[in-house]
Amino acid sequence: MFRLILWVLPWIFRIARWRFPEFRERLAERNMVVQIRTADSSAGRYIVLQDGGIRSGAGIHDDPTVELIFKTAAIGTKLLMPPIDQLEQIDALKNFLVRLEGPDEDGVWFAQTVMAAMSAGWRIGRKMTDGTTRYCTMTNGGPLFVYVRDGKIIRTTPIEFDADDPESWSIEARGKVFTPPRNGALAPHAMNWKSMVYAPNRLQYPMKRVDFDPNGERNIQNRGISGYERISWDEALDIVSSEIQRMKRDYGTGAIASSNGSHHNWGNIGYYLSAKLRFMNAIGTTEVHHNPDSWEGWYWGALHHWGGSLRVGGGELFGTIEDCLENAEMVVFWSSNPEATGGVYGGQEGTVRRRWLRDLDIELVHIDPYFNDTAQFLGGKWISPRPTTSPALALAIAHVWITEGLYDKEYVEARTKGFDAWRDYILGAEDGVAKSPEWQESETGVPAKDVRALARKWGNKRTYLAVGGMGNTFGGACRNTNGTQWTRTMVCLMGMQGLGKPGVNVGNLQLGVPLDFSFYFPGYADGGISGDLNNTALATALYQRMPQLPTMNPSTQLIPRLRLPEAIIDGHAEGFLWDARTMEGQFSKIVYPKQGHAKVHMLYRYGTAILGTLNDANRYVAMYRSPNLEFVVNQSIWNEGDVEFADVILPACTNLEREDIGEWANAGGYGAHFNSQINHRVIAYQAKCVEPVGESRSDYEIFSALACRLGLGSYFTEGMREVDWVKRMFDASDLPQHISWKKFIERGYFVVPSEKPEHRPPTAYRWFAEGRKKDLPEAMPLPGDYTEQFLEGLQTQSGKFEFESSSLKRYAPEDPERPPIVKYTPSWESAESPGLEGYPLQLMTPHSRYSFHTQGDGKDSFLNDIADHRMLIDDHCYWVLRLNPQDAAARGIKTGDLVKVFNGRGAVLCAALLTERLRVGVAQGYESSAVYEPMGEPGRSVDRGGCLNLLSPRRSQVKNSHSMANGTAMVEVVPWDGDISFERTEPLTDGQAVAAEAAE
Amino acid sequence: MSKWNLIVDVAECTNCSLCTLAVQDEHVGNEFPGYAAEMPKHGHHWIEIERRERGQGTMVDVAYVPTMCQHCDDAPCIAAARDGAVSKRPDGIVVIDPDKAKGQKQIVDACPYDAVYWNKALDIPQHWLFDAHLLDAGWKEPRCVSVCPTSALRAVKVDDVQMQKMVDDEELEPLRPDLTTKPRVHYKNLWRYNRSFIAGTVSVERDGIVDCLEDAQVVLKQDGNIVSCLQSDGYGDFKIDRLEVDSGAYTVEVSASGYATETREVTLDESINLGEIRLTSAR
């Protein structure tokens, strides 16, 4: 049988060569002799590939290029005989029952050629009558049809469903029936891809810093200044792979740190939690451990009152759209601007649902220092507290409820714990200060009468609290210095009002669409092809369906991401884990360097630019120029941000130039059911719409090529091309039960049928409010994390909503920044703070509206023409800084003026936009500029790219956390005087700050 | 004969800019012979979103108005063009022939809506052509309409009688009522953009505590005549809207039983927030 199978193989090649020109081309790429045999050479066949021709013979060749060796003929038969059992194949590979010998590149090429023979007949995309081919892709802001003619993208459009797509859901509320439109509502940055693919700053070929010699003078001090020269892929890959080897040889495993931004693309294959993680585990790296960015306050704060560690501290979400529309009398949007960020990843799918609030005349309130986009769209009462002071406003609301009896006493009695302690604090028993509306006025700037009016309405109406960009978590005030206080006060208010009762819940109609979540398709954190069973949801979500060679990082050393500059410059860094499994996961301390481990001497940067997104970003500028960092490689699509601090640049291609597969807004293990933001579950075959621009390659191909140079090629690829992994992912999902592969790749997308009304899950927290077992289809908290019975109570120690947190009481009861009950402490970043004198304006830097982090911004993209995104002044597109007209007048600034925004950390040149949408004393500009453009020496000059994170504070929100507090910063704004110099006055790193204090 | 019309609802526009991005996506790098030459990558806003903020303090609102070629039935650009470079199609769409219009900058100058752009590199005038090239190829609506997440833009193909009925029923207006070009783009809720409001907040002090006063009677008068009359809401707020910009002197009277009436004199140009109006006891 083994011999028969081997005899068939060349025939598969011959038939594919005869039928498909693309396979003919592939065969002609290499000449080689492939020997397939048993280990004892008792049976075998060789195939000679020569100039596109195929020759084959039984027996053993005397000079094979590549050998595929099976332990026995029986094993070979089992592994090669269709249907292929993946688990058996993986087992055989793990146990070395099958081996690939010979040069790695040839071996991988041959294995991928076998795959190519199977796929040669696939027809991807739909031929349109106008001569274009319509492909599909998925972006962070929604799915696109991509129309291509002659290898060029003609246009991109939102997908429009057709008659084959399943019926949409509908919701009945107050006698009206609501149903969503049958298309995908995109985020602005999704309609920007054509200009991003063809951006002038695309990296077209590998480059090396001109004065960097890996075998000689490295001129590290010139990073950020030196120019670049074009090199070949071979040279680039040789330098990078030999540096990887040198690091391990000279210093030991872990001397390489790998670092990536959060989202520069979308999909389950070429993603940072997929292919990149697979590669980094394969070579062994120190992980730059992420903080729960954009969820900061929730994870380190609210979590301790209501659990939810597996949603990064966010709340439950099912059923809240129906409940809100049917039962709520009022919705309070508190630092909640879903129209700007589309929840997150959600495009503008939630917009139509929030419009229904208007259709039903539900009363709306918006609390935000900025009259935000959601307030603009929906209208309602605007309350404008000073940034970072919202916790004081919340305490005053609680004060009114307590003193006027406007809260749910029965609920507090039955479902919560520790209320008395909090109540006493609010009433002033602890410090003699009643947290009354009058008390909060001097902090927040909000008139006491408005607070009282709001509290009375809220206490008398069934009210939804729309908190953060997703309604129950994410963005907004959770990212400022008082983010933990804010999220904690938010959930405590809900604890007083009966969270889970009809019309009383958290949500902004962004999450909780009644979709069928039992249909399995993996999200981006479900492990993809990472093989990483420890650090992704692979083990719990995907591995059973898609067995793959496991990967495990041999280095357990971590660097807290926000302390990466400290790790490199000071040689020491500390932080805390983001371990979402339990509430206590975050109490584990990270110390770098880990005992006995190698310090980091090489940085592998991948993905998005970081100078625009990470706090006090001049630290990173200094880090890149530290002699402790001997080698920096940056694998990037565009030449932007921190790319030009690298020694070697590897040009990657975009999503539209490679294959992938992904579902809109499905974050998998990172945030369960985040795809419930979308009106229909949409899964896309993310086609390779056009060839990669220039010599750019897909991330997977770059990693494969490096892996081959390290002998890891067959381990890394399993002999698969990207498209083969896509097919494997398709097969692993529930898609094949509904659509054939052939049809899927032709149409490009699949819409999952909506959940039938009778199967829709109940409303979030209703079970809790009614004292029943949890009845929601979500495996969280962990079974062992329930206190009494399985499914009984919240994740907290008591199972109740805890006004006084057991976990914080246990961990650090005396921590003044994060005491067991939430208290208000004025921000440590204020005009009165040491070192911040002379910086009177509070700068808010919320998530950007038009770009997604750095994706979409810069790149000479279409977004540059949006006046609220960037402003064109004298041939340069400047980042927009919003100012209240009074603050602007005091400084002689008008709309369209160039202004220098600065403090002791950095200086940024922006374009002023005067607006009444901000209260006096507050400036606003988005975080996340992709462009870093120092006008002189990096770190010692004004940036005109717009990286406002150069100004945000270094320290964590609370000491016992690993969190950014970059939602606000104290700054001064002055008209631009042309002086490009900047001298930092604040200590650069934690280590330098300690040294400065000691010197004093 | 049914003809194309565009309806723009100002109350629904959030400035997401997908419409402007879709125009760039469609026309940058693409030419459609007979319809349009390539659009410059930057600087042309064939659809442009105008911004209008109204009010001060915590009484503000913001309106966005997408503007574009109005596809006028009496289009000044057609009159200004030579060699029939600009023409009106039977379906109501105005097209600028990219070949015939070469060098005819007067077409740009003729448009009172500033909706025609001059392409310096190609020496031609250009505009948003209602995606005529796509409609002719069977597309059902222009791309700016299909990308709009709030239906702020709607394209309708109806005869002029039906359109007039929609204008009446939905209270649609032209962008510039002072012009007589008979535009085929119709605006809804334009008052959010071109009218003003007078707003304020009513409060009272009782036992040393200041509170918002709900249901205070607010009367707006001009020349002694009552223009508007309403009650303050739960926050004591009132907002009298849809007043003409620069409409002169008004008197605002705020009264509530048991309190002395407060009066404010206002000369209205742009919208104004009078701020807090504290009523004191009548005694």
mmCIF file of N, CA and C in Angstrom, chain B residues 129-206:
data_model
loop_
_atom_site.group_PDB
_atom_site.id
_atom_site.type_symbol
_atom_site.label_atom_id
_atom_site.label_comp_id
_atom_site.label_asym_id
_atom_site.label_seq_id
_atom_site.Cartn_x
_atom_site.Cartn_y
_atom_site.Cartn_z
ATOM 1 N N LEU B 129 -20.197 63.409 -9.539
ATOM 2 C CA LEU B 129 -21.103 63.219 -10.667
ATOM 3 C C LEU B 129 -22.237 62.254 -10.359
ATOM 4 N N PHE B 130 -22.597 62.195 -9.082
ATOM 5 C CA PHE B 130 -23.733 61.375 -8.665
ATOM 6 C C PHE B 130 -23.471 59.907 -9.003
ATOM 7 N N ASP B 131 -22.199 59.561 -9.194
ATOM 8 C CA ASP B 131 -21.806 58.212 -9.605
ATOM 9 C C ASP B 131 -22.569 57.758 -10.845
ATOM 10 N N ALA B 132 -22.744 58.686 -11.783
ATOM 11 C CA ALA B 132 -23.470 58.353 -13.011
ATOM 12 C C ALA B 132 -22.845 57.147 -13.715
ATOM 13 N N HIS B 133 -21.515 57.060 -13.644
ATOM 14 C CA HIS B 133 -20.842 55.935 -14.318
ATOM 15 C C HIS B 133 -21.239 54.603 -13.711
ATOM 16 N N LEU B 134 -21.509 54.600 -12.422
ATOM 17 C CA LEU B 134 -21.914 53.351 -11.770
ATOM 18 C C LEU B 134 -23.404 53.073 -11.975
ATOM 19 N N LEU B 135 -24.193 54.130 -11.885
ATOM 20 C CA LEU B 135 -25.645 53.949 -12.086
ATOM 21 C C LEU B 135 -25.894 53.403 -13.500
ATOM 22 N N ASP B 136 -25.127 53.914 -14.457
ATOM 23 C CA ASP B 136 -25.288 53.430 -15.836
ATOM 24 C C ASP B 136 -24.861 51.970 -15.968
ATOM 25 N N ALA B 137 -23.987 51.540 -15.059
ATOM 26 C CA ALA B 137 -23.538 50.143 -15.092
ATOM 27 C C ALA B 137 -24.414 49.247 -14.228
ATOM 28 N N GLY B 138 -25.496 49.804 -13.712
ATOM 29 C CA GLY B 138 -26.447 48.969 -12.987
ATOM 30 C C GLY B 138 -26.407 49.084 -11.473
ATOM 31 N N TRP B 139 -25.503 49.924 -10.941
ATOM 32 C CA TRP B 139 -25.497 50.104 -9.485
ATOM 33 C C TRP B 139 -26.797 50.788 -9.081
ATOM 34 N N LYS B 140 -27.256 50.497 -7.879
ATOM 35 C CA LYS B 140 -28.582 50.963 -7.479
ATOM 36 C C LYS B 140 -28.575 52.357 -6.860
ATOM 37 N N GLU B 141 -27.431 52.768 -6.348
ATOM 38 C CA GLU B 141 -27.361 54.084 -5.726
ATOM 39 C C GLU B 141 -25.907 54.529 -5.716
ATOM 40 N N PRO B 142 -25.663 55.818 -5.536
ATOM 41 C CA PRO B 142 -24.275 56.285 -5.472
ATOM 42 C C PRO B 142 -23.570 55.733 -4.241
ATOM 43 N N ARG B 143 -22.266 55.662 -4.323
ATOM 44 C CA ARG B 143 -21.496 55.051 -3.233
ATOM 45 C C ARG B 143 -21.602 55.827 -1.926
ATOM 46 N N CYS B 144 -21.697 57.139 -1.997
ATOM 47 C CA CYS B 144 -21.787 57.919 -0.751
ATOM 48 C C CYS B 144 -23.038 57.538 0.026
ATOM 49 N N VAL B 145 -24.059 57.127 -0.692
ATOM 50 C CA VAL B 145 -25.309 56.741 -0.032
ATOM 51 C C VAL B 145 -25.160 55.365 0.611
ATOM 52 N N SER B 146 -24.553 54.419 -0.125
ATOM 53 C CA SER B 146 -24.472 53.071 0.458
ATOM 54 C C SER B 146 -23.503 52.987 1.627
ATOM 55 N N VAL B 147 -22.537 53.897 1.721
ATOM 56 C CA VAL B 147 -21.630 53.827 2.878
ATOM 57 C C VAL B 147 -22.163 54.580 4.083
ATOM 58 N N CYS B 148 -23.182 55.379 3.913
ATOM 59 C CA CYS B 148 -23.649 56.237 5.015
ATOM 60 C C CYS B 148 -24.311 55.396 6.101
ATOM 61 N N PRO B 149 -23.761 55.392 7.311
ATOM 62 C CA PRO B 149 -24.294 54.505 8.347
ATOM 63 C C PRO B 149 -25.573 55.019 8.991
ATOM 64 N N THR B 150 -25.940 56.264 8.742
ATOM 65 C CA THR B 150 -27.113 56.820 9.418
ATOM 66 C C THR B 150 -28.229 57.175 8.447
ATOM 67 N N SER B 151 -28.050 56.836 7.168
ATOM 68 C CA SER B 151 -29.005 57.240 6.136
ATOM 69 C C SER B 151 -29.165 58.754 6.084
ATOM 70 N N ALA B 152 -28.122 59.462 6.440
ATOM 71 C CA ALA B 152 -28.155 60.919 6.290
ATOM 72 C C ALA B 152 -28.202 61.281 4.809
ATOM 73 N N LEU B 153 -27.716 60.396 3.971
ATOM 74 C CA LEU B 153 -27.793 60.605 2.529
ATOM 75 C C LEU B 153 -28.728 59.546 1.949
ATOM 76 N N ARG B 154 -29.673 60.002 1.142
ATOM 77 C CA ARG B 154 -30.578 59.080 0.446
ATOM 78 C C ARG B 154 -30.663 59.520 -1.006
ATOM 79 N N ALA B 155 -30.598 58.573 -1.909
ATOM 80 C CA ALA B 155 -30.777 58.902 -3.321
ATOM 81 C C ALA B 155 -32.134 58.370 -3.752
ATOM 82 N N VAL B 156 -32.910 59.211 -4.396
ATOM 83 C CA VAL B 156 -34.214 58.735 -4.872
ATOM 84 C C VAL B 156 -34.359 59.078 -6.348
ATOM 85 N N LYS B 157 -34.917 58.144 -7.092
ATOM 86 C CA LYS B 157 -35.166 58.382 -8.504
ATOM 87 C C LYS B 157 -36.677 58.404 -8.700
ATOM 88 N N VAL B 158 -37.211 59.598 -8.799
ATOM 89 C CA VAL B 158 -38.669 59.775 -8.911
ATOM 90 C C VAL B 158 -38.927 60.900 -9.919
ATOM 91 N N ASP B 159 -40.191 61.016 -10.321
ATOM 92 C CA ASP B 159 -40.459 62.140 -11.217
ATOM 93 C C ASP B 159 -40.598 63.421 -10.394
ATOM 94 N N ASP B 160 -40.597 64.541 -11.066
ATOM 95 C CA ASP B 160 -40.515 65.812 -10.357
ATOM 96 C C ASP B 160 -41.744 66.086 -9.494
ATOM 97 N N VAL B 161 -42.869 65.548 -9.897
ATOM 98 C CA VAL B 161 -44.084 65.738 -9.094
ATOM 99 C C VAL B 161 -43.949 64.999 -7.765
ATOM 100 N N GLN B 162 -43.495 63.760 -7.876
ATOM 101 C CA GLN B 162 -43.292 62.975 -6.643
ATOM 102 C C GLN B 162 -42.244 63.630 -5.744
ATOM 103 N N MET B 163 -41.218 64.153 -6.387
ATOM 104 C CA MET B 163 -40.155 64.794 -5.599
ATOM 105 C C MET B 163 -40.703 66.012 -4.867
ATOM 106 N N GLN B 164 -41.530 66.771 -5.547
ATOM 107 C CA GLN B 164 -42.106 67.952 -4.911
ATOM 108 C C GLN B 164 -42.943 67.549 -3.702
ATOM 109 N N LYS B 165 -43.614 66.421 -3.845
ATOM 110 C CA LYS B 165 -44.427 65.941 -2.722
ATOM 111 C C LYS B 165 -43.511 65.584 -1.535
ATOM 112 N N MET B 166 -42.372 64.941 -1.850
ATOM 113 C CA MET B 166 -41.430 64.617 -0.772
ATOM 114 C C MET B 166 -40.874 65.890 -0.133
ATOM 115 N N VAL B 167 -40.614 66.873 -0.950
ATOM 116 C CA VAL B 167 -40.116 68.152 -0.433
ATOM 117 C C VAL B 167 -41.123 68.727 0.562
ATOM 118 N N ASP B 168 -42.404 68.665 0.188
ATOM 119 C CA ASP B 168 -43.446 69.202 1.064
ATOM 120 C C ASP B 168 -43.608 68.349 2.324
ATOM 121 N N ASP B 169 -43.681 67.034 2.124
ATOM 122 C CA ASP B 169 -43.948 66.138 3.256
ATOM 123 C C ASP B 169 -42.810 66.153 4.273
ATOM 124 N N GLU B 170 -41.596 66.144 3.767
ATOM 125 C CA GLU B 170 -40.455 66.031 4.683
ATOM 126 C C GLU B 170 -39.833 67.384 5.011
ATOM 127 N N GLU B 171 -40.479 68.447 4.554
ATOM 128 C CA GLU B 171 -39.985 69.801 4.794
ATOM 129 C C GLU B 171 -38.539 69.953 4.338
ATOM 130 N N LEU B 172 -38.299 69.601 3.098
ATOM 131 C CA LEU B 172 -36.953 69.720 2.546
ATOM 132 C C LEU B 172 -36.737 71.130 2.023
ATOM 133 N N GLU B 173 -35.469 71.539 2.082
ATOM 134 C CA GLU B 173 -35.135 72.890 1.638
ATOM 135 C C GLU B 173 -33.912 72.827 0.737
ATOM 136 N N PRO B 174 -33.739 73.859 -0.066
ATOM 137 C CA PRO B 174 -32.468 73.952 -0.792
ATOM 138 C C PRO B 174 -31.375 74.448 0.137
ATOM 139 N N LEU B 175 -30.134 74.107 -0.190
ATOM 140 C CA LEU B 175 -29.011 74.544 0.632
ATOM 141 C C LEU B 175 -28.929 76.067 0.664
ATOM 142 N N ARG B 176 -29.170 76.685 -0.499
ATOM 143 C CA ARG B 176 -29.091 78.145 -0.592
ATOM 144 C C ARG B 176 -30.409 78.681 -1.143
ATOM 145 N N PRO B 177 -31.358 78.996 -0.271
ATOM 146 C CA PRO B 177 -32.664 79.456 -0.752
ATOM 147 C C PRO B 177 -32.560 80.763 -1.550
ATOM 148 N N ASP B 178 -31.434 81.458 -1.400
ATOM 149 C CA ASP B 178 -31.283 82.725 -2.120
ATOM 150 C C ASP B 178 -30.975 82.495 -3.598
ATOM 151 N N LEU B 179 -30.679 81.276 -3.978
ATOM 152 C CA LEU B 179 -30.330 80.998 -5.376
ATOM 153 C C LEU B 179 -31.513 80.350 -6.090
ATOM 154 N N THR B 180 -31.535 80.501 -7.411
ATOM 155 C CA THR B 180 -32.665 79.966 -8.170
ATOM 156 C C THR B 180 -32.194 78.936 -9.185
ATOM 157 N N THR B 181 -31.248 78.098 -8.762
ATOM 158 C CA THR B 181 -30.644 77.157 -9.718
ATOM 159 C C THR B 181 -31.401 75.841 -9.817
ATOM 160 N N LYS B 182 -32.465 75.692 -9.035
ATOM 161 C CA LYS B 182 -33.249 74.446 -8.998
ATOM 162 C C LYS B 182 -32.372 73.218 -8.738
ATOM 163 N N PRO B 183 -31.771 73.162 -7.569
ATOM 164 C CA PRO B 183 -30.894 72.027 -7.246
ATOM 165 C C PRO B 183 -31.665 70.718 -7.088
ATOM 166 N N ARG B 184 -31.018 69.631 -7.382
ATOM 167 C CA ARG B 184 -31.620 68.310 -7.178
ATOM 168 C C ARG B 184 -31.137 67.685 -5.868
ATOM 169 N N VAL B 185 -30.418 68.470 -5.088
ATOM 170 C CA VAL B 185 -30.037 68.019 -3.743
ATOM 171 C C VAL B 185 -30.898 68.802 -2.755
ATOM 172 N N HIS B 186 -31.559 68.060 -1.870
ATOM 173 C CA HIS B 186 -32.548 68.667 -0.969
ATOM 174 C C HIS B 186 -32.134 68.399 0.477
ATOM 175 N N TYR B 187 -32.282 69.395 1.311
ATOM 176 C CA TYR B 187 -31.795 69.289 2.695
ATOM 177 C C TYR B 187 -32.933 69.217 3.689
ATOM 178 N N LYS B 188 -32.738 68.335 4.648
ATOM 179 C CA LYS B 188 -33.703 68.177 5.730
ATOM 180 C C LYS B 188 -33.048 68.637 7.032
ATOM 181 N N ASN B 189 -33.833 69.240 7.894
ATOM 182 C CA ASN B 189 -33.320 69.717 9.194
ATOM 183 C C ASN B 189 -32.156 70.695 9.037
ATOM 184 N N LEU B 190 -32.228 71.492 8.026
ATOM 185 C CA LEU B 190 -31.158 72.457 7.773
ATOM 186 C C LEU B 190 -31.093 73.533 8.858
ATOM 187 N N TRP B 191 -32.179 73.668 9.612
ATOM 188 C CA TRP B 191 -32.179 74.637 10.706
ATOM 189 C C TRP B 191 -31.083 74.357 11.724
ATOM 190 N N ARG B 192 -30.688 73.116 11.803
ATOM 191 C CA ARG B 192 -29.589 72.786 12.718
ATOM 192 C C ARG B 192 -28.305 73.520 12.315
ATOM 193 N N TYR B 193 -28.291 73.941 11.061
ATOM 194 C CA TYR B 193 -27.088 74.555 10.505
ATOM 195 C C TYR B 193 -27.237 76.059 10.341
ATOM 196 N N ASN B 194 -28.414 76.472 9.894
ATOM 197 C CA ASN B 194 -28.506 77.886 9.513
ATOM 198 C C ASN B 194 -29.439 78.725 10.380
ATOM 199 N N ARG B 195 -29.920 78.159 11.486
ATOM 200 C CA ARG B 195 -30.726 78.943 12.410
ATOM 201 C C ARG B 195 -29.989 79.059 13.749
ATOM 202 N N SER B 196 -30.542 79.873 14.607
ATOM 203 C CA SER B 196 -29.902 80.097 15.909
ATOM 204 C C SER B 196 -30.846 79.720 17.050
ATOM 205 N N PHE B 197 -30.260 79.577 18.219
ATOM 206 C CA PHE B 197 -31.102 79.361 19.393
ATOM 207 C C PHE B 197 -30.735 80.332 20.509
ATOM 208 N N ILE B 198 -31.680 80.486 21.423
ATOM 209 C CA ILE B 198 -31.421 81.191 22.680
ATOM 210 C C ILE B 198 -31.658 80.166 23.786
ATOM 211 N N ALA B 199 -30.663 79.972 24.621
ATOM 212 C CA ALA B 199 -30.773 78.949 25.657
ATOM 213 C C ALA B 199 -30.395 79.532 26.998
ATOM 214 N N GLY B 200 -30.732 78.834 28.038
ATOM 215 C CA GLY B 200 -30.362 79.252 29.375
ATOM 216 C C GLY B 200 -30.740 78.181 30.380
ATOM 217 N N THR B 201 -30.431 78.446 31.624
ATOM 218 C CA THR B 201 -30.687 77.485 32.690
ATOM 219 C C THR B 201 -31.335 78.220 33.853
ATOM 220 N N VAL B 202 -32.434 77.688 34.333
ATOM 221 C CA VAL B 202 -33.160 78.346 35.417
ATOM 222 C C VAL B 202 -32.862 77.636 36.735
ATOM 223 N N SER B 203 -32.547 78.441 37.744
ATOM 224 C CA SER B 203 -32.277 77.837 39.051
ATOM 225 C C SER B 203 -32.949 78.659 40.140
ATOM 226 N N VAL B 204 -33.050 78.041 41.281
ATOM 227 C CA VAL B 204 -33.585 78.755 42.451
ATOM 228 C C VAL B 204 -32.738 78.383 43.664
ATOM 229 N N GLU B 205 -32.775 79.248 44.659
ATOM 230 C CA GLU B 205 -32.085 78.940 45.908
ATOM 231 C C GLU B 205 -33.116 78.736 46.993
ATOM 232 N N ARG B 206 -33.067 77.590 47.641
ATOM 233 C CA ARG B 206 -33.976 77.330 48.764
ATOM 234 C C ARG B 206 -33.133 76.864 49.939
#
